[in-house]
Tab-separated table of C-alpha atoms in Angstrom:
chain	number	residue	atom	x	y	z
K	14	UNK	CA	50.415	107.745	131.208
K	15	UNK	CA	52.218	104.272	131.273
K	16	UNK	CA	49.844	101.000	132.153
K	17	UNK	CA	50.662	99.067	134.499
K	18	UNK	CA	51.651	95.742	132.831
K	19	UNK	CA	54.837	97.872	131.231
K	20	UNK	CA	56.327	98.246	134.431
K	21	UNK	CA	55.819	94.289	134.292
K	22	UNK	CA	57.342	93.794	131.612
K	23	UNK	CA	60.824	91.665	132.279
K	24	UNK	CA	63.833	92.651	129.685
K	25	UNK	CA	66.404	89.766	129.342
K	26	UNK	CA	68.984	91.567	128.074
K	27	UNK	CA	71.887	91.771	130.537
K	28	UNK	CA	72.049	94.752	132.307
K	29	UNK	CA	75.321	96.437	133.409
K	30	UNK	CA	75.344	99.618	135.651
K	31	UNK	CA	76.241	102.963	135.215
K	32	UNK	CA	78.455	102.687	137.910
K	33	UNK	CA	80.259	99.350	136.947
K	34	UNK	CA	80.862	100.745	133.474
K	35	UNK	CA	82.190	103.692	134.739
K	36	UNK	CA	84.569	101.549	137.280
K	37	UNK	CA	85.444	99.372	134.177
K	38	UNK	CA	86.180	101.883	131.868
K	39	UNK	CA	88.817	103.589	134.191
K	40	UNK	CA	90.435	100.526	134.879
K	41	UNK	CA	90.784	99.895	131.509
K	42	UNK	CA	92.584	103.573	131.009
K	43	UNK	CA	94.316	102.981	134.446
K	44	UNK	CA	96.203	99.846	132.343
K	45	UNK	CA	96.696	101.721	129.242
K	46	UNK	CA	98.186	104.632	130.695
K	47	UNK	CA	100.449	102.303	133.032
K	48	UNK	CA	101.508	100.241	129.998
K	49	UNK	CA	102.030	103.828	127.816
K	50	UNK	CA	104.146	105.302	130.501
K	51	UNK	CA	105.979	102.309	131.089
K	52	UNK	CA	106.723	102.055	127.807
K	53	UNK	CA	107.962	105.388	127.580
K	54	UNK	CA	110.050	105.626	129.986
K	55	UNK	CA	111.472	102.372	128.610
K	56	UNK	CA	112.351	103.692	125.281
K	57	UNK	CA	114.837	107.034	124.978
K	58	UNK	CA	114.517	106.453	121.329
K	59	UNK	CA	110.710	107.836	120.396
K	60	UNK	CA	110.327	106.024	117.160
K	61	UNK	CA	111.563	102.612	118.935
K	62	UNK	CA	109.173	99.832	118.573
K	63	UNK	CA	106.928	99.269	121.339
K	64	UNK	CA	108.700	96.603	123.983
K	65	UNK	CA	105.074	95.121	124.135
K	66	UNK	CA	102.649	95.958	120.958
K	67	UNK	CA	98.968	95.737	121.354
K	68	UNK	CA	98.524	94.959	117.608
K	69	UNK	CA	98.628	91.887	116.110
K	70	UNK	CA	102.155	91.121	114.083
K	71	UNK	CA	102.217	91.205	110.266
K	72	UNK	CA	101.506	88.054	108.448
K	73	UNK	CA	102.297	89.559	104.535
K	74	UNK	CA	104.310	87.649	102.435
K	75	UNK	CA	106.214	88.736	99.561
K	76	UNK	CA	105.238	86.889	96.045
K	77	UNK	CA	107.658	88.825	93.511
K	78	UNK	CA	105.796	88.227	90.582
K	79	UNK	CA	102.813	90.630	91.973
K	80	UNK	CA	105.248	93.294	94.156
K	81	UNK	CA	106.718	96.347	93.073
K	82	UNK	CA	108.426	98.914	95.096
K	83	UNK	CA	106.906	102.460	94.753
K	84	UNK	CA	108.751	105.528	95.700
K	85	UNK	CA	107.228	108.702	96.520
K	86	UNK	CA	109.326	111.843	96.111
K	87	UNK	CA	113.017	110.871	95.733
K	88	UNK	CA	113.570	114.546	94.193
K	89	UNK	CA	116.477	116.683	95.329
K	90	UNK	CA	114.208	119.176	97.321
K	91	UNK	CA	113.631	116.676	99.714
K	92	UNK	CA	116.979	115.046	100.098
K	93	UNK	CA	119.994	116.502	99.187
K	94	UNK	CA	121.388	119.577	101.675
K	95	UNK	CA	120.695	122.061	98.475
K	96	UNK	CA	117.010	121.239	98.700
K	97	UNK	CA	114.572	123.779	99.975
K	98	UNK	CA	113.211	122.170	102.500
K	99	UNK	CA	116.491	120.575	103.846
K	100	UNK	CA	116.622	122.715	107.087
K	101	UNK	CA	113.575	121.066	108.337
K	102	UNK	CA	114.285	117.744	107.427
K	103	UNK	CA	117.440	117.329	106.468
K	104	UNK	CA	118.056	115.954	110.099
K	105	UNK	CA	115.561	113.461	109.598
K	106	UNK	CA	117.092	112.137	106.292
K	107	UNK	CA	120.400	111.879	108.225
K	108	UNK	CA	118.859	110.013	111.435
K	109	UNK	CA	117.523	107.398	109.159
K	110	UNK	CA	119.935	107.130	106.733
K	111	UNK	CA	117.218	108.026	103.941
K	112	UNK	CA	118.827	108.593	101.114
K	113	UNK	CA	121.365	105.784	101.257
K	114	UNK	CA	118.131	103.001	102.209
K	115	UNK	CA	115.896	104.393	99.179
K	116	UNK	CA	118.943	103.491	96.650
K	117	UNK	CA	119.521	100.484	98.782
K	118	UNK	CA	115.950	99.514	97.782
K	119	UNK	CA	116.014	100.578	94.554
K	120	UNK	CA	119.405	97.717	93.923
K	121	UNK	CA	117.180	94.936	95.559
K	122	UNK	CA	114.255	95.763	93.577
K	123	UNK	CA	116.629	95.592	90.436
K	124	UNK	CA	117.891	92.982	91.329
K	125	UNK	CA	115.056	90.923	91.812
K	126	UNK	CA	113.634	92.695	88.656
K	127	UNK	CA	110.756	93.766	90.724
K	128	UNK	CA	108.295	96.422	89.214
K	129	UNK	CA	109.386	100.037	89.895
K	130	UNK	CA	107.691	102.978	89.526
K	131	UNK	CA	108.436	106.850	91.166
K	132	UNK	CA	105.666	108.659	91.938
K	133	UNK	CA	106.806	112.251	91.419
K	134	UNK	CA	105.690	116.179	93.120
K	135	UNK	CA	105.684	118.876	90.297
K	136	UNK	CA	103.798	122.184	90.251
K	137	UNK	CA	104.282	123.971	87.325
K	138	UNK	CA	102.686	128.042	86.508
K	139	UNK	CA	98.905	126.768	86.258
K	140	UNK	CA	99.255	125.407	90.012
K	141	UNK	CA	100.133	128.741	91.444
K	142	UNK	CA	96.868	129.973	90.557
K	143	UNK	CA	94.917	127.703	93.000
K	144	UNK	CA	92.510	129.763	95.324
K	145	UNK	CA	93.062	127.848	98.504
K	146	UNK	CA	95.555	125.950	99.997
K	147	UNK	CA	96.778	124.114	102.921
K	148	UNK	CA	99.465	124.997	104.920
K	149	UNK	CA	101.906	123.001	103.775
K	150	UNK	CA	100.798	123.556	100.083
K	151	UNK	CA	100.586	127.716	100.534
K	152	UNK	CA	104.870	127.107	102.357
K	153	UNK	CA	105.838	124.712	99.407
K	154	UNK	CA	104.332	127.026	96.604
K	155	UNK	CA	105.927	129.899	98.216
K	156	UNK	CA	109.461	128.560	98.680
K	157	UNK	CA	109.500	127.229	94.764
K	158	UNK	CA	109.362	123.724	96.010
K	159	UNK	CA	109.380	121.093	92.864
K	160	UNK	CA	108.525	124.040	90.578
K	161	UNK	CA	109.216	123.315	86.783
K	162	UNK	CA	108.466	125.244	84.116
K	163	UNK	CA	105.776	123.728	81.963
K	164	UNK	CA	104.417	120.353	81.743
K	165	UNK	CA	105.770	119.925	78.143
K	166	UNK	CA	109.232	121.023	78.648
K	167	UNK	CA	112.170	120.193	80.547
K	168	UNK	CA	114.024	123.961	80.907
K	169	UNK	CA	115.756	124.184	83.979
K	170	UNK	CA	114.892	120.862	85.261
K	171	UNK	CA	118.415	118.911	85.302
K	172	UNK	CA	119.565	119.591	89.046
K	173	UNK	CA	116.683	121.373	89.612
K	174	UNK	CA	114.886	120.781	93.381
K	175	UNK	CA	111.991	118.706	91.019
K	176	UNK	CA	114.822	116.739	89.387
K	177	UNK	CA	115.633	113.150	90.920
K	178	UNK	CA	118.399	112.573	93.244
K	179	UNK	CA	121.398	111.795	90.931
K	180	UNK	CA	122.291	108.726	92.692
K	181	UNK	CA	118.783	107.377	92.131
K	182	UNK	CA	118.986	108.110	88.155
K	183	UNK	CA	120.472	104.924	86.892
K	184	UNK	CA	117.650	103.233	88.542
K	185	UNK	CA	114.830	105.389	87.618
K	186	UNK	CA	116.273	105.901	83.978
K	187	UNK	CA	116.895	102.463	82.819
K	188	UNK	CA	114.133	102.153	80.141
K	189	UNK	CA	112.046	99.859	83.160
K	190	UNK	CA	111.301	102.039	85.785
K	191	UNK	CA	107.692	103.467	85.799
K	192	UNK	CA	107.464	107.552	86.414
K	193	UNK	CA	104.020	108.130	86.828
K	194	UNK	CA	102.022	111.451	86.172
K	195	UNK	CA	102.728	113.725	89.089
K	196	UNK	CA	100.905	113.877	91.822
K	197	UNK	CA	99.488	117.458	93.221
K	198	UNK	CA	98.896	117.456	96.831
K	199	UNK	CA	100.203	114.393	98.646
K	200	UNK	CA	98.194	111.378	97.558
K	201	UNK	CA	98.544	109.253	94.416
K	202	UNK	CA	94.198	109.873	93.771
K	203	UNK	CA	95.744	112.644	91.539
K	204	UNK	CA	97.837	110.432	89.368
K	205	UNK	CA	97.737	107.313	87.503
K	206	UNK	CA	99.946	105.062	89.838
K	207	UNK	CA	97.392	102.731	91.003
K	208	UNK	CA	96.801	102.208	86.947
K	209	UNK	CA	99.757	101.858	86.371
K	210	UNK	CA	100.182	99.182	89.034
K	211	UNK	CA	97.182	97.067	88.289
K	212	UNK	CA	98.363	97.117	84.319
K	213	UNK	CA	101.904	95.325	85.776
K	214	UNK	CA	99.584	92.804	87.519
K	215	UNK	CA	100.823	93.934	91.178
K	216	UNK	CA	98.412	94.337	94.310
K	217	UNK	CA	101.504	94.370	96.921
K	218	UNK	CA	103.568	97.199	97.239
K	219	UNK	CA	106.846	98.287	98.896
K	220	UNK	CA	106.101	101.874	99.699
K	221	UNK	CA	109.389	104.690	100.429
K	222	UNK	CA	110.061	108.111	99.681
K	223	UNK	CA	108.841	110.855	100.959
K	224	UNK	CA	107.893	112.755	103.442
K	225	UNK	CA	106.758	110.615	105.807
K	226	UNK	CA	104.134	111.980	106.705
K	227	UNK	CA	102.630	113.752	103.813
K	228	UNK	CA	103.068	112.334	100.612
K	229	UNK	CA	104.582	108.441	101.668
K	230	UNK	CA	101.781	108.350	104.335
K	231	UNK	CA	98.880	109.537	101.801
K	232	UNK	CA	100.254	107.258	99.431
K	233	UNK	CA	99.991	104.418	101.761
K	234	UNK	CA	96.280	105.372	102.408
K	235	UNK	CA	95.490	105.456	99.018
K	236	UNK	CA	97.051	102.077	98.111
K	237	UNK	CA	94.859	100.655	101.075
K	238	UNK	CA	92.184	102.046	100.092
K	239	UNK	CA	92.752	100.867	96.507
K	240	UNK	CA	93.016	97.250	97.782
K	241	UNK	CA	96.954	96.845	97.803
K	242	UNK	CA	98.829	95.059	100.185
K	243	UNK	CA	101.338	97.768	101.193
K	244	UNK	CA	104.433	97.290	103.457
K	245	UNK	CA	106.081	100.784	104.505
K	246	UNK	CA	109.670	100.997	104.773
K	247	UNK	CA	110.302	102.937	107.682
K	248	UNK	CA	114.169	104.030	107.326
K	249	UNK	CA	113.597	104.718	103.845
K	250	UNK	CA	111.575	107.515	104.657
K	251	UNK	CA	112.015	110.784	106.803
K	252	UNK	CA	110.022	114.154	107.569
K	253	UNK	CA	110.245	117.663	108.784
K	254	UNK	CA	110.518	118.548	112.618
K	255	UNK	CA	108.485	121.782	113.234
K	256	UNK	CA	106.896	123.827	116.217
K	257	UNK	CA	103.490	122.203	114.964
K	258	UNK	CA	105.304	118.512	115.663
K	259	UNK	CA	107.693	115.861	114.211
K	260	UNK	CA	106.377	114.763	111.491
K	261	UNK	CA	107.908	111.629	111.473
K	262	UNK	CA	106.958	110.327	114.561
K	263	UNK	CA	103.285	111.205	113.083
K	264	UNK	CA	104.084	108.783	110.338
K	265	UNK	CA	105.518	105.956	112.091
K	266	UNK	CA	102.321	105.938	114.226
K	267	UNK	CA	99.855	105.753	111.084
K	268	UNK	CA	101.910	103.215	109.442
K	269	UNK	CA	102.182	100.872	112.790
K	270	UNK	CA	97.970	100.995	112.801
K	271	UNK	CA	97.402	100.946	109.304
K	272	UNK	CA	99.638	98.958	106.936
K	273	UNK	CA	100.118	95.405	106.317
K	274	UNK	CA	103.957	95.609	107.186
K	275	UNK	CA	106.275	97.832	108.856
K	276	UNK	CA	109.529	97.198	107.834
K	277	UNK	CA	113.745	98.346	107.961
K	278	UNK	CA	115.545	98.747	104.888
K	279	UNK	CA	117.644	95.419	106.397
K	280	UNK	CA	114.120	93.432	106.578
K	281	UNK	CA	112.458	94.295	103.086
K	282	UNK	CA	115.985	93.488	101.219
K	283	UNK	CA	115.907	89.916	103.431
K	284	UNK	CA	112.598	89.567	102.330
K	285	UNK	CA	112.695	90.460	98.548
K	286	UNK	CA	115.573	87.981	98.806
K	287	UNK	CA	113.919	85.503	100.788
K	288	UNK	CA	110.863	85.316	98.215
K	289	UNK	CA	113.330	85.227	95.093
């Protein structure tokens, strides 16, 4: 039974009603909704940036002597047209001009003698034993996808789908470049690049590679997560276009809300430049 001084009792919090929240909230959605439809039918182009963001701009600034561009992936599976996975996402790679951007990157970092370091996919016999799997991981196990033989040996590798791009191998072979341990899934919490990163003295990355959406966006995550500064190169990545969705466009979302800097291929070499 209540006493009657509680219903006395005088709260001086402000008080909004159910109804006026309610009201509030859908005009709220009302303006989203107008401003995403808008916006759409603005853009043909669905990876264009938004004509009017609702996130606040990037402020990072590059300071060479703690950057390094990390690349994710740059293996022949992913981007050349003999690559298993090229009839998914070889479009992709085309559309962005992927393959010609990551080398672009890899000459600016060069020649700003940046830090470099590849973070590589291999699964060799041992991983085919796992007793569950994702999706992607049970399709990429089951196609051969960055399969070499052994950890300790190199059979079969040259101009395998695990090898590097040959374009890239002047770059990643120069005595300089930093390969790390390969990573198993998609992120780099498997391997030792964030070691490898914080031994060079670097907390701001320049992420590429690929896929987008898998093992550049996990990447990106785990660098944030790590306490990097990470700026995503968005042309100097790509991804596979399935029933399930374009993974891509997945990407390019994530990266717009999460990392410090979304940039072009054009931008990042203005701005290595810029902070040389």
């Amino acid at each position: 039974m209540c006493n009657g001084h509680d219903h006395d009792h005088k709260d001086d919090r402000p008080h909004i009603s159910r109804r006026a929240a309610i009201t509030g909230a859908a005009a709220v959605g009302a303006a989203a909704a107008t401003t995403v439809a808008s916006s759409a039918a603005a853009q043909e182009n669905p990876y264009a940036d938004p004509a009017e963001p609702a996130l606040p701009p990037s402020n990072m600034k590059l300071d060479l002597s703690r950057a390094a561009l990390v690349v994710t992936d740059p293996q022949i599976d992913f981007l050349h047209p003999d690559g298993v996975t090229w009839g998914v996402i070889g479009a992709s790679v085309e559309e962005h001009n992927t393959v010609e951007n990551i080398e672009t990157l890899f000459k600016a970092a060069k020649g700003a003698d940046l830090t470099v370091a590849v973070s590589p996919h291999y699964y060799y016999p041992t991983d085919k034993g796992w007793r569950f799997e994702g999706a992607l991981e049970k399709l990429m196990h089951k196609i051969g996808m960055f399969d070499r033989t052994g950890p300790t040996n190199l059979d079969g590798f040259e101009g395998s789908g695990a090898d590097f791009m040959p374009q890239y191998k002047p770059y990643i072979e120069d005595g300089k470049t930093i390969v790390t341990s390969p990573h198993k899934v998609y992120g780099n919490d498997t391997n030792d690049l964030s070691l490898q990163l914080r031994k060079n003295g670097v907390d701001q990355v320049i992420l590429a590679g690929m896929s987008a959406n898998l093992c550049t966006e996990s990447h990106m995550r785990e660098l944030l997560e790590d306490g990097f500064e990470v700026a995503v190169v968005r042309d100097a990545t790509a991804a596979a276009m399935l029933p399930e969705g374009d993974g891509y466009l997945a990407a390019l979302i994530n990266f717009r809300y999460m990392a410090n800097a979304v940039w072009s291929t054009e931008e990042t070499v203005a701005n290595i430049k810029a902070a040389g």
